[in-house]
Short mmCIF file of C-alpha atoms and ligand atoms in Angstrom, two decimals:
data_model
loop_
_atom_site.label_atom_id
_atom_site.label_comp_id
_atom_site.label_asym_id
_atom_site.label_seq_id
_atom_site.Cartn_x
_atom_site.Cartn_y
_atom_site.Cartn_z
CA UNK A 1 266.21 3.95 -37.91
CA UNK A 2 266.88 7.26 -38.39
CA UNK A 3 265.02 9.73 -40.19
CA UNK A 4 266.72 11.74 -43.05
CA UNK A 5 266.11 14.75 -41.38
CA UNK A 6 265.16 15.67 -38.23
CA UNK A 7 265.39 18.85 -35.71
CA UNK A 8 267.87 19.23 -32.90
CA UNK A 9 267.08 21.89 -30.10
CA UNK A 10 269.79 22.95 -27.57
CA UNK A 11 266.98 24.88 -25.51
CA UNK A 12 265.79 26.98 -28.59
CA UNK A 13 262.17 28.25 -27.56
CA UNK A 14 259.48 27.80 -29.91
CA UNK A 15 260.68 31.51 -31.97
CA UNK A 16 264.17 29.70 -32.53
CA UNK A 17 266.14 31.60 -30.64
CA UNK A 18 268.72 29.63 -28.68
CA UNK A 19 270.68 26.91 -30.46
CA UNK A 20 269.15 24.99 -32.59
CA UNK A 21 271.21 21.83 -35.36
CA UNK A 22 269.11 19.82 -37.72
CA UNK A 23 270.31 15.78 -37.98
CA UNK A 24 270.92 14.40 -41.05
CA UNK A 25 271.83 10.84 -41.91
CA UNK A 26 274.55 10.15 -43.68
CA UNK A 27 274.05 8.77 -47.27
CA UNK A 28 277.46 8.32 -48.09
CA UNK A 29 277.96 6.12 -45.43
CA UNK A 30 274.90 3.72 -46.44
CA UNK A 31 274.31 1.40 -47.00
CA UNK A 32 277.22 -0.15 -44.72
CA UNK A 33 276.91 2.12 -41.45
CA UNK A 34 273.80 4.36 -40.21
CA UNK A 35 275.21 7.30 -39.07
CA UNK A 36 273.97 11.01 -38.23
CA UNK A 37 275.60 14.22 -39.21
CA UNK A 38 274.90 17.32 -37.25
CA UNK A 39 274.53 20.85 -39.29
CA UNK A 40 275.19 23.74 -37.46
CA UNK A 41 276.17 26.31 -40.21
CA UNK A 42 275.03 27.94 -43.95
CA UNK A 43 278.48 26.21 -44.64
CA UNK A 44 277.79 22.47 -42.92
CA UNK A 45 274.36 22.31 -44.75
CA UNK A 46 275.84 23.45 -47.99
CA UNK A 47 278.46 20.88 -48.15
CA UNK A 48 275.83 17.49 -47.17
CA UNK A 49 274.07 18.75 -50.27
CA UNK A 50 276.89 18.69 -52.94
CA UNK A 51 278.69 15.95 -51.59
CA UNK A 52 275.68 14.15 -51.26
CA UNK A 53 275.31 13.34 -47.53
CA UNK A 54 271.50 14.15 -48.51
CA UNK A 55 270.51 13.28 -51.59
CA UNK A 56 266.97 13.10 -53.64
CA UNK A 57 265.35 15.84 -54.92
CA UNK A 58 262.33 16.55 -52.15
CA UNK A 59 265.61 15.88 -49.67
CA UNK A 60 267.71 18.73 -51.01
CA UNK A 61 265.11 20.79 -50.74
CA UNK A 62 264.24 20.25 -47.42
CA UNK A 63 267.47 20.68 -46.20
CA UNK A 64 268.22 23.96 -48.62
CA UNK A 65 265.30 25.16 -46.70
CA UNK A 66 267.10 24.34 -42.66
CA UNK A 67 270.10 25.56 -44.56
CA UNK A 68 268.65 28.94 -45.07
CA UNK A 69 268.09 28.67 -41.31
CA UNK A 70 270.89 27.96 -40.00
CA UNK A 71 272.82 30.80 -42.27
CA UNK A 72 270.12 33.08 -40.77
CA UNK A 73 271.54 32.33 -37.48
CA UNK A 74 274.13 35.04 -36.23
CA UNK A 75 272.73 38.05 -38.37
CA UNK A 76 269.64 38.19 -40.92
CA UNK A 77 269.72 41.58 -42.62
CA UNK A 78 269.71 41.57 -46.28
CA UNK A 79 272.92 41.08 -47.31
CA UNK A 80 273.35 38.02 -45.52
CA UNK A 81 269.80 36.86 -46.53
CA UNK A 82 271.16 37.21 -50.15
CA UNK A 83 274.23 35.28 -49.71
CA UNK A 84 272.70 32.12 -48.00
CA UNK A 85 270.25 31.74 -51.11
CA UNK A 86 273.16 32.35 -53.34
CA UNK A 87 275.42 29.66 -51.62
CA UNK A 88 272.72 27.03 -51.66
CA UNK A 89 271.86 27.80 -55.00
CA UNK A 90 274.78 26.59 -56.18
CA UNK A 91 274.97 23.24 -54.83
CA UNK A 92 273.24 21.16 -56.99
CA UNK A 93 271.88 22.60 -60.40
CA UNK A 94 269.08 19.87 -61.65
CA UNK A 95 266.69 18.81 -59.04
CA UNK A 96 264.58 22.03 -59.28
CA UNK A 97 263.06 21.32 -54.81
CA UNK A 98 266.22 23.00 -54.03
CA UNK A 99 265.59 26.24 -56.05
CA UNK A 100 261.86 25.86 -55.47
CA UNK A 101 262.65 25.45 -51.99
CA UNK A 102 264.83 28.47 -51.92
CA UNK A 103 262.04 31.02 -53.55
CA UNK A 104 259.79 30.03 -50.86
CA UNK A 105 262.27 31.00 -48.73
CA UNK A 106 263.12 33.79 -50.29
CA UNK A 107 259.26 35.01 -50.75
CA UNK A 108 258.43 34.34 -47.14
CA UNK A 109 261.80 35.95 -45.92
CA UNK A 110 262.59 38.83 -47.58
CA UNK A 111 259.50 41.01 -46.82
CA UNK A 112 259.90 40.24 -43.45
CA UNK A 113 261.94 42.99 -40.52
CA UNK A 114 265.47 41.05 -40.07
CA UNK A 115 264.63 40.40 -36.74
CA UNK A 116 261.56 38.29 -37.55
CA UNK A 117 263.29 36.14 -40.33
CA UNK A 118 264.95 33.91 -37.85
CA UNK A 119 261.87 31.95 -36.48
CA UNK A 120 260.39 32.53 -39.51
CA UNK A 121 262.82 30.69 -41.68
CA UNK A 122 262.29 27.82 -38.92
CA UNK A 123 258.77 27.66 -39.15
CA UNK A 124 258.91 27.73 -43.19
CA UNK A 125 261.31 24.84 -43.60
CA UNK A 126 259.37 22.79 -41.19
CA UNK A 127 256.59 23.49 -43.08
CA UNK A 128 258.13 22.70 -46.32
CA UNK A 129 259.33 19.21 -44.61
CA UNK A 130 256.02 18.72 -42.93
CA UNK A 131 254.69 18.88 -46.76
CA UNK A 132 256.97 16.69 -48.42
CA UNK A 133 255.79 13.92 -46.34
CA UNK A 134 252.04 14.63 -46.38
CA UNK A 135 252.82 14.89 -50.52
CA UNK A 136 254.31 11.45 -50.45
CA UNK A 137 252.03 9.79 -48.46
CA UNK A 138 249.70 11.01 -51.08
CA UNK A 139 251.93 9.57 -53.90
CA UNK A 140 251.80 6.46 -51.81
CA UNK A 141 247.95 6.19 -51.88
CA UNK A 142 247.81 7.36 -56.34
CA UNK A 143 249.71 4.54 -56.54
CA UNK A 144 248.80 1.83 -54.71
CA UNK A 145 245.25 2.23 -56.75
CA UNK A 146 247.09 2.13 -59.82
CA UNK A 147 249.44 -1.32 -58.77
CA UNK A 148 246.68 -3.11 -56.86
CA UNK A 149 244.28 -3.91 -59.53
CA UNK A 150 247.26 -5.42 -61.61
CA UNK A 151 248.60 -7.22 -58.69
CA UNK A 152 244.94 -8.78 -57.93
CA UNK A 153 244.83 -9.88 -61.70
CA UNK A 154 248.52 -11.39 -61.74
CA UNK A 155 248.64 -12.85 -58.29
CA UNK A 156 251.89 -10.45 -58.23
CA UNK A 157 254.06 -7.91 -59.56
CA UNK A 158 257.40 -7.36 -60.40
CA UNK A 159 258.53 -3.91 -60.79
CA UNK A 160 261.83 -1.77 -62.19
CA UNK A 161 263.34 1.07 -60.37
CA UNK A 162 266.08 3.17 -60.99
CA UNK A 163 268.21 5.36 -58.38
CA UNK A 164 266.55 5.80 -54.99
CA UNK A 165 263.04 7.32 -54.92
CA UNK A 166 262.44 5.88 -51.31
CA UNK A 167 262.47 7.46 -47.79
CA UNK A 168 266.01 8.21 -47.96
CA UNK A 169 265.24 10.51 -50.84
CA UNK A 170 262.77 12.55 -49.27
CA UNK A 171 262.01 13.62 -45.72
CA UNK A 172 259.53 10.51 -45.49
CA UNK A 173 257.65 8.06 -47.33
CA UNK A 174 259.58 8.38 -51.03
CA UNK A 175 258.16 9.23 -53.83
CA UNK A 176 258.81 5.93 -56.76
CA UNK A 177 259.10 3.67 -53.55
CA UNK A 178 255.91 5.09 -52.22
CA UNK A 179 253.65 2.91 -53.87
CA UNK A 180 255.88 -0.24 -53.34
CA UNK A 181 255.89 0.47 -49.42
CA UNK A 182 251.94 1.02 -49.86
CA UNK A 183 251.80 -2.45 -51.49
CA UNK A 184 253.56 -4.50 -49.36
CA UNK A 185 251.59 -2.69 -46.15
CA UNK A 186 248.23 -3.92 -47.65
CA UNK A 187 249.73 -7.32 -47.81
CA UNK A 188 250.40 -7.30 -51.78
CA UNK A 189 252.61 -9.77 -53.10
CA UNK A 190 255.90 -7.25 -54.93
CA UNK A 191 259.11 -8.30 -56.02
CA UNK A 192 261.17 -4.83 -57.43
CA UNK A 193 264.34 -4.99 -60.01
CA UNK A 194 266.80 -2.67 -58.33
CA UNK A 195 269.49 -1.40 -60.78
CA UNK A 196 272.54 -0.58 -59.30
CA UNK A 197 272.68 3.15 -60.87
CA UNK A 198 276.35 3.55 -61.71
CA UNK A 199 278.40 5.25 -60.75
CA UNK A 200 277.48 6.75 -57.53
CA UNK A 201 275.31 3.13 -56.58
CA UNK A 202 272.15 4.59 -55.24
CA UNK A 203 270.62 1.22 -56.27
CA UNK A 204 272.02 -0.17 -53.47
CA UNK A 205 270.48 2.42 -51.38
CA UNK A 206 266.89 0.96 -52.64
CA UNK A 207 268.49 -2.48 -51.99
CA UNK A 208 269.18 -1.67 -48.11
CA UNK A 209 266.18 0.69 -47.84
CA UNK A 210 263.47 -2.68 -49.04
CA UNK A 211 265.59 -5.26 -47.00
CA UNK A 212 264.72 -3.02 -43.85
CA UNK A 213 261.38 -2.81 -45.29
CA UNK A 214 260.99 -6.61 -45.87
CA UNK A 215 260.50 -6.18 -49.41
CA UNK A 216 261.42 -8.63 -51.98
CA UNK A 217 264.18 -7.29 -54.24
CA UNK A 218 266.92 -8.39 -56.72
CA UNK A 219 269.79 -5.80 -57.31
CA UNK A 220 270.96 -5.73 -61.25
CA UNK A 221 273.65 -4.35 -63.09
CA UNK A 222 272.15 -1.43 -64.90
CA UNK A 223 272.64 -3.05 -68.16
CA UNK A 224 270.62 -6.32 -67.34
CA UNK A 225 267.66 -4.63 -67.31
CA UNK A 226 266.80 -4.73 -70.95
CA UNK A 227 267.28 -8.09 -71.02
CA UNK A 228 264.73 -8.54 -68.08
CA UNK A 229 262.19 -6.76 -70.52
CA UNK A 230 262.81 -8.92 -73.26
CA UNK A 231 262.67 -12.02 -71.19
CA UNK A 232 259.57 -10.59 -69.95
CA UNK A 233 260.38 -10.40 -66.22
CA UNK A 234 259.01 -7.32 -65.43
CA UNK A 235 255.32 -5.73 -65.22
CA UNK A 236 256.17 -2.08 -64.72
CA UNK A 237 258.75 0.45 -63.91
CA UNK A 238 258.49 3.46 -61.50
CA UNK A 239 261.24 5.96 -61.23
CA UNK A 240 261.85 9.75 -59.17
CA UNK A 241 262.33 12.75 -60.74
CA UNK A 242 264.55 15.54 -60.30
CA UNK A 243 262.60 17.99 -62.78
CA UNK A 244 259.33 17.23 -64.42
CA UNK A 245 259.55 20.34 -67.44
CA UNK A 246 256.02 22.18 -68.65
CA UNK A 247 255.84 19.41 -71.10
CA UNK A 248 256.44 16.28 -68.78
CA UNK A 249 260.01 15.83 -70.22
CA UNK A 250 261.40 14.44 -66.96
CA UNK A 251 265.00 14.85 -65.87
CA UNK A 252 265.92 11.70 -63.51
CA UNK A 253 269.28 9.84 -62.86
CA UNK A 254 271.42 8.88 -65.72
CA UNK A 255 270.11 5.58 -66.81
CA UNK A 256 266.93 6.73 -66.48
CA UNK A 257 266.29 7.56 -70.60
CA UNK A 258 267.67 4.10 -71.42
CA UNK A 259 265.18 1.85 -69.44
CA UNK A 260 262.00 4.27 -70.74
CA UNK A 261 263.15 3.77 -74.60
CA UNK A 262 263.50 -0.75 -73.75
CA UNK A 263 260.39 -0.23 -71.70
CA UNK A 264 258.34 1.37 -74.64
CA UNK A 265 260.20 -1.40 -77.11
CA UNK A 266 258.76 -4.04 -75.14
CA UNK A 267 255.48 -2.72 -74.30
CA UNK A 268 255.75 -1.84 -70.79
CA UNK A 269 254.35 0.63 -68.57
CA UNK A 270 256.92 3.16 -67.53
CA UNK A 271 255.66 5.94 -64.31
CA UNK A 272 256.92 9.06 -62.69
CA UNK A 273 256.37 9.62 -59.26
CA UNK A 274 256.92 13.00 -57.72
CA UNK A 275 256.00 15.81 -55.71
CA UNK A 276 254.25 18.97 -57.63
CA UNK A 277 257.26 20.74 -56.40
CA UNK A 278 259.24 18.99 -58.75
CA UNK A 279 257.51 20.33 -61.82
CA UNK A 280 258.97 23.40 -62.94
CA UNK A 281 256.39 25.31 -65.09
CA UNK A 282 259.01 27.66 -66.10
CA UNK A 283 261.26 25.03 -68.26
CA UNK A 284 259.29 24.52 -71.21
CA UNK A 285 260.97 20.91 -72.12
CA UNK A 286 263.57 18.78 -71.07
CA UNK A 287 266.40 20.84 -73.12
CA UNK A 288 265.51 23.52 -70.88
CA UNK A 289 266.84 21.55 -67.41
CA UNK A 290 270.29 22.07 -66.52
CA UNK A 291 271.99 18.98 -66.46
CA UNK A 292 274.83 18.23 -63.45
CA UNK A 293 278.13 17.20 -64.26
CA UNK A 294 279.46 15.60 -61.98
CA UNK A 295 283.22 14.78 -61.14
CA UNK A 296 285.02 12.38 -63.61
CA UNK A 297 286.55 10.60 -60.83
CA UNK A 298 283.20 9.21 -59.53
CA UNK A 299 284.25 6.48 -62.95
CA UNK A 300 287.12 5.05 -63.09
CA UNK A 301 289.65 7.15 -61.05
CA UNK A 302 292.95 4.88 -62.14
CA UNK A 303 292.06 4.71 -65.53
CA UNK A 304 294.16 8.23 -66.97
CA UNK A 305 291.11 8.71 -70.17
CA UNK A 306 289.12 11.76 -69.95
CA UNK A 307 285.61 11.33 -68.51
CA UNK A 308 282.12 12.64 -68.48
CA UNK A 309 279.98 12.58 -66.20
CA UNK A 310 276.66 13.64 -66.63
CA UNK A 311 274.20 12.74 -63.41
CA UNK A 312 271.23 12.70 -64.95
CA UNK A 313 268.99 12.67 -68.58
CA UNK A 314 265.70 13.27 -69.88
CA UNK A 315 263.03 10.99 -70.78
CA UNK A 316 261.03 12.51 -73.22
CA UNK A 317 256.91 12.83 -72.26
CA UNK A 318 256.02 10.21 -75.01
CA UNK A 319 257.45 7.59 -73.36
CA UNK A 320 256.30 8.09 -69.64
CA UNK A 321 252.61 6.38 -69.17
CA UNK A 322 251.56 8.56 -65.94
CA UNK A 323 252.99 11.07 -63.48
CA UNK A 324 252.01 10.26 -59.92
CA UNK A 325 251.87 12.79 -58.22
CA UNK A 326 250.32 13.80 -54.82
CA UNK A 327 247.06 14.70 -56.37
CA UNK A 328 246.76 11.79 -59.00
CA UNK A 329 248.16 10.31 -61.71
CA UNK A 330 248.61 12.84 -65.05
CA UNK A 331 249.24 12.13 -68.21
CA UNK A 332 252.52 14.10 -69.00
CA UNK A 333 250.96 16.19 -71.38
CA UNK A 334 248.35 17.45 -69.60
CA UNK A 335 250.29 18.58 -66.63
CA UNK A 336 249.38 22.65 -67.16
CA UNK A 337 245.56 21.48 -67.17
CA UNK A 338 246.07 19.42 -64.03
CA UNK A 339 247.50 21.82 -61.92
CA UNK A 340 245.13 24.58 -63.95
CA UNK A 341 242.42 22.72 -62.62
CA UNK A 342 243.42 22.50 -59.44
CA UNK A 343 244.34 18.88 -59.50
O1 MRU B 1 272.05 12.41 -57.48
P1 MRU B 1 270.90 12.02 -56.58
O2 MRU B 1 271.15 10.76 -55.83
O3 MRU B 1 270.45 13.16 -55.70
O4 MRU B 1 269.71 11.73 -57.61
C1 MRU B 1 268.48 11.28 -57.12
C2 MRU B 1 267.53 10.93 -58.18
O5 MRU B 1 267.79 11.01 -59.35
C3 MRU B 1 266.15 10.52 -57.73
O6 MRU B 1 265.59 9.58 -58.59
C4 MRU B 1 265.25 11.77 -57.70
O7 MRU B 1 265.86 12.80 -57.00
C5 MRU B 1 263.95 11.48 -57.07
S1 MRU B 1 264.10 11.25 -55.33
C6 MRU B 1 262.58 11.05 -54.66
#
């Protein structure tokens, strides 16, 4: 299969110069054809993140990052600099990788003679991609210690997801799916709930992303998951994150909110796995995260009634049970501390 993201050199030496495209594969085309895109320009990379030919939150940042890149190919003086943050920038508002990705950028670039900023926005988003998997991996490990002890006790588990928090999401690994994959490597019996995530479907992304995997699923409509709850069909639910605020109010895709408040009426553990460069110490709580809105004819198109279209909400701290991160699992209150401490 293809990896979300990959490198393409036309003879570029190790500096950059030369030509040089970075591969994508091509979400919108999933699950019913795997197909690579090839980005060449600040344009090409702009337009696979709004129109969501990458999507997931480490994703768009990794590719904001080759984006920068790219833009940086021709000329790399200030001015142009400046404009291939801005254009980026205003792809995608919520998932906070893509801006965190771009002030990395920014911080490594801009101090930098323009000559030098071309191989060095190469090596920086390779970095920041090389990082995002290592991260996951991590997320992977956090969690497996946190399902396998349950899984031992039960004989098996079944788990909720919403969205896609798997590989496709992220350069490698996932971050919700991380554990799951982790499970079912060590041989651990897992069955996941995959809702279908209305309306853009990224549930059956997660659907064709475990069936290559060889992971034992059941796709829902997103309204039969309460149900499930009641009926007491599932153990535990892991979801992504887009932005995790200073207060671990976590902004996820729509749908998101609604399966925390049945988990918490039914009494069931509800996680967040993500990257630290998800959390966005400057957004004190969720009413701080800009929320997407997203066209209204992603619903119904040939119905003629206004729509809104919001792409994703916020699940208030008090009802998430952990944040799994790459260096453990937080409570989402304590977040500041954690990362105070080092953690
Ligand atoms: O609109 P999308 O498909 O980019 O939204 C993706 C999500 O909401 C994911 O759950 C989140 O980005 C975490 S991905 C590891």
């Amino acid at each position: 299969m293809f990896p979300t993201i990959s490198e393409e050199d036309e003879g570029a030496d190790k500096d950059g110069n030369g030509r040089r495209a970075v591969l994508i594969l091509d979400q919108t085309r999933l699950p019913a054809r795997a197909e690579q895109v090839r980005l060449t320009t600040l344009e090409e990379a702009a337009h696979a993140i709004r129109s969501m030919q990458v999507r997931g939150a480490p994703l768009i940042g990794a590719t904001a990052a080759y984006g920068v890149a790219l833009g940086l190919s021709a000329t790399a003086d200030d001015a142009t600099l400046g404009h291939v943050l801005d254009t980026l920038a205003a792809t995608r508002p919520t998932a906070v990788n893509l801006h965190w990705a771009l002030a990395r950028m920014r911080r490594v670039l801009a101090p930098l003679a323009p000559d030098r900023r071309r191989a060095a926005a190469w090596r920086e988003a390779r970095a920041i991609a090389a990082e995002d998997a290592a991260a996951n991996a991590a997320i992977g490990r956090h969690g497996l210690a946190l399902l396998e002890p349950l899984i031992r006790r039960r004989g098996r588990i079944d788990l909720m997801t919403h969205c896609n928090a798997g590989w496709l999401a992220t350069v490698a690994h996932g971050t919700a799916l991380a554990p799951i994959h982790a499970a079912h490597a060590a041989g651990l019996p897992v069955h996941v709930w995959v809702s279908e995530t209305r309306p853009r479907n990224q549930g059956w992304l997660t659907a064709w992303e475990l069936r290559q995997a060889g992971i034992a699923h059941t796709l829902i409509a997103d309204n039969a998951a309460g149900l499930l709850m009641m009926q007491g069909k599932v153990d535990l639910l892991i979801v992504g994150a887009d932005r995790i605020a200073a207060n671990g109010d976590t902004a996820n895709k729509i749908g998101t909110y609604l399966k925390a408040l049945a988990a918490r009426a039914h009494g069931i553990p509800f996680y967040v796995a993500a990257p630290a460069s998800t959390i966005d110490f400057s957004c004190p709580s969720g009413a701080d995260i800009p929320i997407e809105e997203r066209a209204a004819a992603e619903l119904a198109a040939s119905l003629d009634s206004p729509a809104a279209n919001p792409a994703f909400d916020i699940t208030p701290a008090g009802l998430i049970s952990g944040i799994i991160t790459e260096s453990g699992i937080h409570a989402p209150d304590a977040l500041r501390t954690s990362s105070e401490q080092g953690a």
